[in-house]
Amino acid sequence: MEDRLRKAHEDQRRKRLASTPPLSSSQRQRVVQCPPPQICYIDMPQQQEQHYETQQHLSSYSVPPHPPASVQRAKPSAKYPCYNCGKTGHFSKNCLALQRSQVPVPVRGYQRQIKKKGPKKDPTQKEGRVHYTHMDQILEGELVLASTFLVNGHPTVVLFDSGATHTFISRSYATKHGYHIDSMRAKYHITAPGSPIDTNQIVRHLRLCIGTENFYIDPIVLPTQGIDTILGMDWMKEHNVLLDITSRTVQMKSNKSGKIMCIHLPNRKHLSPTVNATEAQQIEKIPVVSDFPDVFPEELPGLPPDRNVEFRIDLALRMAPDELKELKIQLQEQLDKGFIRPSSSPWGCPALFVEKKDQGGKRLCVDYRPLNAVTIKNKYPIPHIDILFDQLARAKVFSKIDLRSGYYQIKIREEDIPKTAFSTRYGLYEYLVMSFGLTNAPAFFMYMMNSVFMNELDKFVVVFIDDILIYSKNEKEHEEHLRIVLARLREHKLYAKFKKLCFLAEGSRFLGACSVGEGGSGRP
């Protein structure tokens, strides 16, 4: 029945087209560009069509015909409705009803299969992020907020990193200062430049001194971190810290007074290691210094002479193959210089390596924590950095001298030598000179330096451990002061490192803390 209706409609369409004259090209163009006329068609549901086929008046219902090819290329019009839905204004290939009916239904079983294939997430693992792990990753001219503050009394480079999720500390820095490293149950997967870092170590309850305020931090230990300490968003959120990159200021609420603290931080260039302006020069070309070449040897000549000050101790790791090779070399060097000797002491602490910051390489150290735990602490005062810098207010010319391997220039009292014993893969050895890591070493060294420069202290010399800063009002006066200091070093057979000498500078880096210049004192 439907075929006869379609055939009758096709015959009517052919007669109508035959009686209509063909359109010219210009007329055809106008038909395409003009909007279609407003003609309505009755859209019959499928159920009504089936019912219509049972009626006798079949000629009153007609199926929309297929348009000719010439008209199919034109825009859709009311004359030729969609073959899918019967509505006008679009072709059947663009019919929304057809597109909705063809939307693919996702297979639930396949989705479950994909989920099963994914890796299971460790519930004990936590995520973290850090933007910088080394200062050399910071591009030249990039604005960062960093400065030197005291952490447990040690000058420490601290970076305020709003891109870090947690507070971090360098493992080499923590080991150097003898901080106790704990293990956590949870592991942290830290996204860092280069490659991710996995760690579960933490240092707890470190005292961070900012101005006159004390804050306490629990930093996560990163094994490859080159920056001493990074303060992340966890610490900044706790203390309501506000960072202003443009003015290089950090604002936070004071724990004591409740007022807002505003800390202005130095430029990044003041955090870099001091560039020695005279490094490329010969020692003979420097006035005054050229008269004391024996004070600046390339290496220490051997065992230091007997002094009034001798270090004493009062009682109340597994290495990689390349580290074992380096251990052999350093043990032999120290044996040749007389700094250590084979030991049969009942004492023995493990040896380890720490990274050298200034020139790279590894320094042999000993983990003396068991010995330090039973050692009576020396109460000799270590000067506060703020007090030292107060002496520099009117100075204009500065020179800085670093002693070469300063601790090794003090002998240990004979009866205390066995207590310094340390065990290695190649045997047990003991130090004849004061070693790094001993709890009272800074106090004894400070006592010796104050004894040597007692007449010059706070006149034109300030001393902090093995750093000597000479300050004067003018160059002529400074040369005389420098001559006196070098004469003192020669007299007491104390040796300095020429590579780290800063001579006749208008501003100098001292203790790695801040810059001092004309008419003012520096602050960390």
XYZ file of C-alpha atoms in Angstrom:
524
model
C 0.000 0.000 0.000
C 2.785 2.349 0.880
C 4.510 1.645 -2.475
C 1.412 2.703 -4.424
C 1.176 5.944 -2.438
C 4.834 6.712 -3.085
C 4.448 5.985 -6.826
C 1.392 8.275 -7.078
C 3.259 11.051 -5.332
C 6.259 10.640 -7.651
C 3.983 10.987 -10.716
C 2.511 14.218 -9.353
C 6.005 15.581 -8.675
C 7.200 14.834 -12.246
C 4.182 16.638 -13.757
C 4.775 19.659 -11.507
C 8.489 19.856 -12.427
C 7.682 19.479 -16.148
C 5.273 22.450 -16.065
C 7.797 24.692 -14.206
C 10.414 26.486 -16.388
C 14.072 25.853 -15.354
C 15.781 28.501 -13.191
C 18.691 30.527 -14.503
C 22.021 30.521 -12.645
C 21.323 33.923 -11.050
C 17.879 32.843 -9.955
C 19.234 29.583 -8.543
C 21.763 31.541 -6.535
C 19.066 33.699 -5.031
C 17.067 30.642 -4.029
C 20.049 29.225 -2.176
C 20.890 32.434 -0.331
C 17.379 33.424 0.694
C 15.884 32.004 3.860
C 13.395 29.163 3.346
C 9.719 30.033 3.338
C 7.629 29.481 6.425
C 5.799 26.282 5.538
C 4.552 23.826 8.104
C 4.273 20.068 7.753
C 2.369 17.760 10.042
C 4.654 15.328 11.751
C 2.775 12.059 12.148
C 3.860 9.572 14.786
C 4.739 6.027 13.693
C 1.738 4.501 15.500
C -0.701 6.756 13.603
C 0.874 5.826 10.232
C 0.250 2.140 10.919
C -3.335 2.927 11.822
C -3.738 5.013 8.676
C -2.747 2.107 6.465
C -5.888 0.238 7.554
C -8.189 2.996 6.310
C -9.721 3.077 2.855
C -8.933 6.770 2.140
C -5.245 6.111 1.479
C -4.899 8.837 -1.132
C -5.232 11.589 1.525
C -1.845 10.578 3.035
C 1.382 10.953 1.105
C 5.005 10.180 2.007
C 7.456 13.024 1.473
C 9.351 12.364 -1.758
C 13.130 12.230 -2.235
C 14.339 15.557 -3.668
C 16.385 15.532 -6.875
C 20.186 15.699 -6.724
C 20.258 19.326 -7.914
C 18.122 20.401 -4.972
C 20.019 18.247 -2.427
C 23.075 20.426 -2.890
C 21.059 23.493 -1.978
C 20.180 24.596 1.531
C 17.298 22.705 3.148
C 13.896 24.290 2.678
C 10.347 23.669 3.789
C 9.670 22.125 0.383
C 11.834 19.095 1.180
C 11.587 17.921 4.785
C 14.044 15.682 6.650
C 13.606 11.993 5.785
C 14.365 11.008 9.376
C 12.038 13.194 11.416
C 9.900 14.885 8.708
C 10.732 18.404 9.930
C 12.104 21.188 7.739
C 15.211 23.318 7.933
C 17.904 20.588 7.883
C 19.100 17.532 5.992
C 18.710 14.041 7.394
C 22.483 13.691 7.916
C 22.310 16.664 10.325
C 19.172 15.475 12.085
C 19.469 15.828 15.865
C 16.982 13.015 16.432
C 19.218 10.639 14.485
C 22.324 11.771 16.377
C 20.637 11.248 19.730
C 19.581 7.764 18.740
C 23.157 6.891 17.722
C 24.941 8.021 20.927
C 27.109 5.053 21.986
C 26.208 3.545 25.329
C 29.298 2.714 27.382
C 29.713 -0.905 28.341
C 29.873 -1.170 32.100
C 31.829 -4.367 32.033
C 34.535 -2.767 29.918
C 34.756 0.192 32.286
C 35.169 -2.120 35.227
C 37.876 -3.964 33.321
C 39.817 -0.736 32.719
C 39.603 0.212 36.375
C 40.959 -3.167 37.376
C 43.988 -2.680 35.117
C 45.029 0.624 36.814
C 47.751 0.511 39.486
C 46.548 0.386 43.045
C 47.468 3.494 45.040
C 49.423 2.925 48.233
C 47.233 4.297 51.060
C 50.351 5.141 53.130
C 51.939 7.240 50.364
C 51.435 10.997 50.358
C 52.089 13.453 47.580
C 54.202 16.596 47.740
C 55.793 19.174 45.492
C 58.838 21.439 45.524
C 59.902 23.980 42.884
C 63.623 24.275 43.656
C 66.085 21.861 45.237
C 69.296 23.717 44.315
C 70.071 27.428 44.013
C 71.490 26.909 40.505
C 67.993 25.843 39.333
C 66.829 29.423 39.871
C 67.195 31.351 36.630
C 69.158 34.599 36.574
C 66.823 37.483 37.369
C 64.075 35.203 38.704
C 62.465 36.643 41.822
C 62.853 34.386 44.854
C 62.587 35.105 48.553
C 65.512 33.646 50.479
C 67.870 34.727 53.223
C 70.028 33.386 56.028
C 68.481 32.711 59.432
C 69.554 30.748 62.493
C 68.248 27.181 62.762
C 69.183 25.666 66.124
C 71.862 28.374 66.319
C 73.456 27.569 62.927
C 73.450 30.085 60.020
C 71.125 28.509 57.445
C 70.009 29.508 53.950
C 66.189 29.489 54.082
C 64.012 29.695 50.956
C 60.356 30.783 51.164
C 58.744 28.657 48.436
C 55.010 29.126 47.879
C 55.182 26.313 45.315
C 56.352 23.779 47.922
C 53.627 21.842 49.692
C 55.738 21.008 52.745
C 58.804 22.224 54.627
C 62.016 20.458 53.583
C 65.617 20.198 54.789
C 68.772 18.985 53.067
C 70.078 15.642 54.310
C 73.706 16.801 54.010
C 72.898 19.922 56.036
C 71.063 17.913 58.720
C 73.924 15.411 58.944
C 76.541 18.153 59.107
C 74.938 19.716 62.179
C 74.086 16.415 63.842
C 70.293 16.698 63.676
C 68.459 13.511 64.599
C 66.650 12.071 61.561
C 63.501 10.028 62.273
C 61.586 7.668 60.003
C 57.868 8.155 59.300
C 55.246 5.509 58.616
C 53.997 7.369 55.579
C 56.150 7.744 52.494
C 56.185 10.992 50.559
C 56.380 11.100 46.773
C 57.792 14.558 46.070
C 57.508 16.046 42.591
C 60.768 17.936 42.055
C 62.801 19.346 39.138
C 64.531 16.570 37.233
C 62.920 13.491 38.753
C 60.545 12.682 41.648
C 61.979 12.012 45.107
C 60.702 9.382 47.543
C 61.425 9.878 51.238
C 60.096 8.885 54.645
C 62.583 10.789 56.839
C 61.937 13.847 58.992
C 63.775 16.083 61.464
C 61.562 17.157 64.339
C 61.365 20.284 66.472
C 64.018 22.540 64.936
C 64.104 26.102 66.243
C 63.988 28.727 63.476
C 64.995 32.201 64.673
C 63.598 35.122 62.637
C 64.554 38.410 64.252
C 63.631 38.021 67.911
C 60.962 35.415 67.226
C 61.376 31.652 67.541
C 59.381 29.298 65.323
C 59.502 25.505 65.340
C 59.555 23.391 62.196
C 59.445 19.657 61.392
C 61.044 19.528 57.932
C 60.957 16.486 55.652
C 64.438 15.307 54.641
C 65.294 15.374 50.922
C 68.453 13.419 50.000
C 69.288 15.473 46.872
C 68.361 18.919 48.155
C 71.085 21.584 47.825
C 69.242 24.368 49.682
C 69.591 24.122 53.473
C 65.924 24.640 54.361
C 62.762 25.295 52.312
C 59.704 26.722 54.057
C 56.597 25.461 52.267
C 52.893 26.183 52.323
C 52.245 24.058 55.425
C 54.396 26.363 57.572
C 53.243 29.557 55.828
C 49.582 28.649 56.279
C 50.115 27.913 59.965
C 51.694 31.336 60.582
C 49.584 33.376 58.116
C 52.610 34.346 56.044
C 52.179 36.915 53.265
C 54.861 37.056 50.543
C 55.454 40.211 48.485
C 57.798 39.405 45.599
C 58.003 42.994 44.300
C 59.179 44.551 47.554
C 60.925 41.321 48.642
C 59.154 41.275 51.991
C 57.667 38.555 54.167
C 54.858 39.443 56.560
C 53.715 37.240 59.417
C 52.107 37.558 62.818
C 54.388 37.816 65.836
C 53.993 35.070 68.429
C 54.942 37.440 71.248
C 53.182 40.736 70.576
C 50.581 39.694 68.030
C 51.728 42.460 65.690
C 52.540 41.978 62.014
C 56.216 41.289 61.316
C 57.551 42.640 58.010
C 60.874 41.127 56.926
C 62.736 42.574 53.949
C 64.923 39.960 52.266
C 68.142 40.597 50.290
C 68.585 40.016 46.591
C 69.551 36.572 45.391
C 73.104 37.694 44.594
C 73.738 38.148 48.310
C 73.010 34.446 48.849
C 75.556 33.173 46.378
C 79.009 32.149 47.587
C 81.429 35.066 47.758
C 83.293 35.615 44.530
C 86.927 36.226 45.391
C 88.075 39.322 43.508
C 91.746 38.446 44.038
C 91.484 34.738 43.259
C 93.114 35.085 39.850
C 95.865 37.325 41.214
C 99.185 36.219 42.589
C 99.795 36.594 46.288
C 102.970 38.575 45.555
C 100.925 41.361 43.934
C 98.800 42.126 47.001
C 100.178 44.728 49.429
C 100.776 43.565 53.002
C 99.592 40.039 52.154
C 102.728 39.500 50.055
C 104.822 39.839 53.239
C 103.075 36.820 54.757
C 103.054 34.080 52.076
C 103.644 31.375 54.678
C 100.252 32.168 56.257
C 98.473 31.042 53.054
C 99.790 27.547 52.227
C 98.049 25.340 49.684
C 97.828 22.575 52.298
C 98.459 22.327 56.021
C 102.131 21.422 56.564
C 101.341 18.640 59.024
C 100.491 18.153 62.682
C 99.868 21.515 64.417
C 102.307 22.673 67.119
C 101.643 22.254 70.823
C 99.327 25.003 72.030
C 97.930 26.147 75.334
C 94.551 24.964 74.081
C 94.085 21.251 73.435
C 90.761 19.681 72.763
C 89.584 17.294 75.467
C 86.535 15.080 75.980
C 84.990 14.784 79.457
C 82.672 11.836 79.900
C 79.634 11.825 82.464
C 77.257 3.172 57.446
C 77.293 1.365 55.021
C 79.179 2.964 51.981
C 78.819 2.644 48.208
C 81.776 1.320 46.147
C 82.778 4.813 44.981
C 82.673 6.055 48.596
C 84.878 3.175 49.720
C 87.407 4.194 47.086
C 87.322 7.810 48.318
C 87.579 6.587 51.927
C 90.832 4.786 51.162
C 92.308 7.915 49.595
C 91.340 10.238 52.454
C 92.475 7.814 55.149
C 95.892 7.600 53.510
C 96.143 11.407 53.193
C 95.326 11.922 56.859
C 97.731 9.172 57.894
C 100.508 10.832 55.862
C 99.843 14.227 57.504
C 99.689 12.708 60.980
C 96.089 13.724 61.639
C 94.995 10.135 62.433
C 96.648 6.879 63.460
C 95.550 3.239 63.782
C 93.708 2.584 67.032
C 92.954 -0.222 69.450
C 90.505 1.868 71.473
C 87.345 0.296 72.928
C 85.506 3.321 71.535
C 84.344 3.457 67.944
C 81.856 5.562 65.987
C 80.899 5.076 62.321
C 82.505 7.207 59.598
C 80.508 8.875 56.839
C 80.864 11.410 54.029
C 79.221 14.833 53.699
C 79.212 17.047 50.631
C 81.495 20.095 50.570
C 79.534 23.216 49.682
C 82.353 25.518 48.631
C 84.421 23.346 46.285
C 82.497 20.124 45.820
C 83.797 16.683 46.701
C 83.285 14.758 49.924
C 84.548 15.403 53.449
C 85.212 12.486 55.788
C 83.279 12.936 59.031
C 82.425 10.769 62.003
C 78.996 10.283 63.547
C 79.930 11.129 67.136
C 76.364 11.175 68.466
C 76.939 8.256 70.902
C 80.066 9.996 72.237
C 78.394 13.417 72.376
C 75.493 11.984 74.370
C 77.822 11.158 77.305
C 80.073 14.221 76.976
C 79.811 17.115 79.439
C 78.936 20.169 77.380
C 81.394 23.068 77.379
C 79.687 26.319 78.371
C 82.118 28.660 76.616
C 79.899 31.263 74.875
C 79.585 31.405 71.111
C 79.054 35.052 70.046
C 75.679 36.012 68.621
C 75.843 37.090 64.993
C 73.772 40.241 65.615
C 76.256 41.410 68.246
C 79.178 40.839 65.872
C 77.619 42.938 63.137
C 76.939 45.802 65.544
C 80.712 46.410 65.570
C 80.710 47.152 61.827
C 78.427 50.197 61.851
C 81.079 52.806 60.981
C 83.434 50.634 58.950
C 83.959 51.200 55.220
C 86.731 48.768 54.212
C 86.697 45.041 54.931
C 88.854 41.943 54.494
C 87.860 38.388 55.368
C 90.148 35.444 56.130
C 89.116 31.784 56.412
C 91.376 29.332 58.198
C 92.317 26.204 56.253
C 90.720 23.119 57.836
C 90.465 25.095 61.059
C 89.545 22.227 63.391
C 92.576 20.252 62.280
C 94.826 23.012 63.663
C 94.112 22.036 67.299
C 95.639 18.905 68.824
C 93.671 16.631 71.128
C 94.875 15.942 74.651
C 96.741 12.631 74.634
C 94.469 10.823 77.099
C 91.385 11.818 75.080
C 92.668 10.601 71.709
C 91.242 7.034 72.097
C 87.766 8.500 72.590
C 87.827 9.864 69.023
C 88.200 6.383 67.505
C 86.113 5.659 64.426
C 85.516 2.432 62.561
C 85.805 1.986 58.802
C 85.818 -0.823 56.296
C 89.628 -0.707 56.486
C 90.118 -0.675 60.244
C 89.841 1.402 63.403
C 91.513 4.820 63.559
C 91.669 7.700 66.043
C 92.195 11.427 65.591
C 95.188 13.330 66.923
C 93.546 16.627 65.929
C 90.092 17.993 66.674
C 87.544 16.454 64.320
C 84.246 17.612 62.862
C 81.151 16.438 64.703
C 82.446 16.622 68.279
C 79.975 18.478 70.460
C 82.473 20.833 72.142
C 84.621 21.523 69.064
C 83.099 24.972 68.244
C 83.502 26.156 71.845
C 87.165 25.086 72.053
C 87.979 26.617 68.684
C 86.244 29.873 69.654
C 88.262 29.950 72.878
C 91.526 29.559 70.961
C 90.656 32.279 68.424
C 89.647 34.722 71.158
C 92.918 34.017 72.951
C 94.913 34.763 69.791
C 93.085 38.006 68.924
C 92.095 39.213 72.407
C 93.850 42.605 71.978
C 92.226 43.239 68.586
C 88.698 41.960 69.228
C 85.954 44.569 68.687
C 88.548 47.180 67.736
C 89.081 46.113 64.152
C 88.558 42.320 64.292
C 85.510 40.110 64.803
C 85.814 36.319 64.881
C 83.218 33.592 64.481
C 84.698 30.070 64.705
C 87.208 29.997 61.801
C 86.064 33.218 60.049
C 88.069 36.400 60.700
C 86.720 39.775 59.547
C 88.990 42.852 59.590
C 87.187 46.204 59.311
C 88.532 49.759 59.112
C 87.471 53.315 58.301
C 89.890 53.782 55.373
C 92.377 51.809 53.280
C 95.512 53.180 54.955
C 94.251 52.193 58.380
C 93.038 48.871 56.981
C 96.475 47.878 55.691
C 97.928 48.352 59.165
C 95.124 46.333 60.740
C 95.574 43.551 58.194
C 99.305 43.454 58.887
C 98.658 42.980 62.616
C 96.183 40.132 62.002
C 98.497 38.276 59.620
C 101.361 38.682 62.079
C 99.202 37.098 64.774
C 98.440 34.137 62.490
C 102.130 33.714 61.706
C 103.072 33.938 65.392
C 100.635 31.207 66.385
C 101.217 29.108 63.245
C 97.616 29.310 62.169
C 97.131 28.819 58.434
C 94.531 30.432 56.180
C 93.088 29.621 52.770
C 94.176 32.149 50.126
C 91.389 31.089 47.760
C 88.792 32.422 50.211
C 90.583 35.673 51.035
C 88.516 38.814 50.401
C 90.858 41.811 50.425
C 90.055 45.555 50.676
C 86.378 45.153 49.787
C 83.719 47.804 50.369
C 81.258 45.018 51.118
C 82.000 41.430 52.058
C 80.110 38.235 52.769
C 80.751 37.112 56.329
C 79.491 33.826 57.788
C 77.344 33.415 54.660
C 74.728 35.567 56.360
C 74.533 39.059 54.921
C 76.289 41.904 53.152
C 77.976 44.777 54.977
C 78.717 48.075 53.298
C 79.446 51.720 53.765
C 77.851 53.335 56.752
C 75.755 50.385 57.890
C 75.832 46.964 59.424
C 74.464 43.859 57.825
C 71.828 41.615 59.298
C 70.887 38.071 58.394
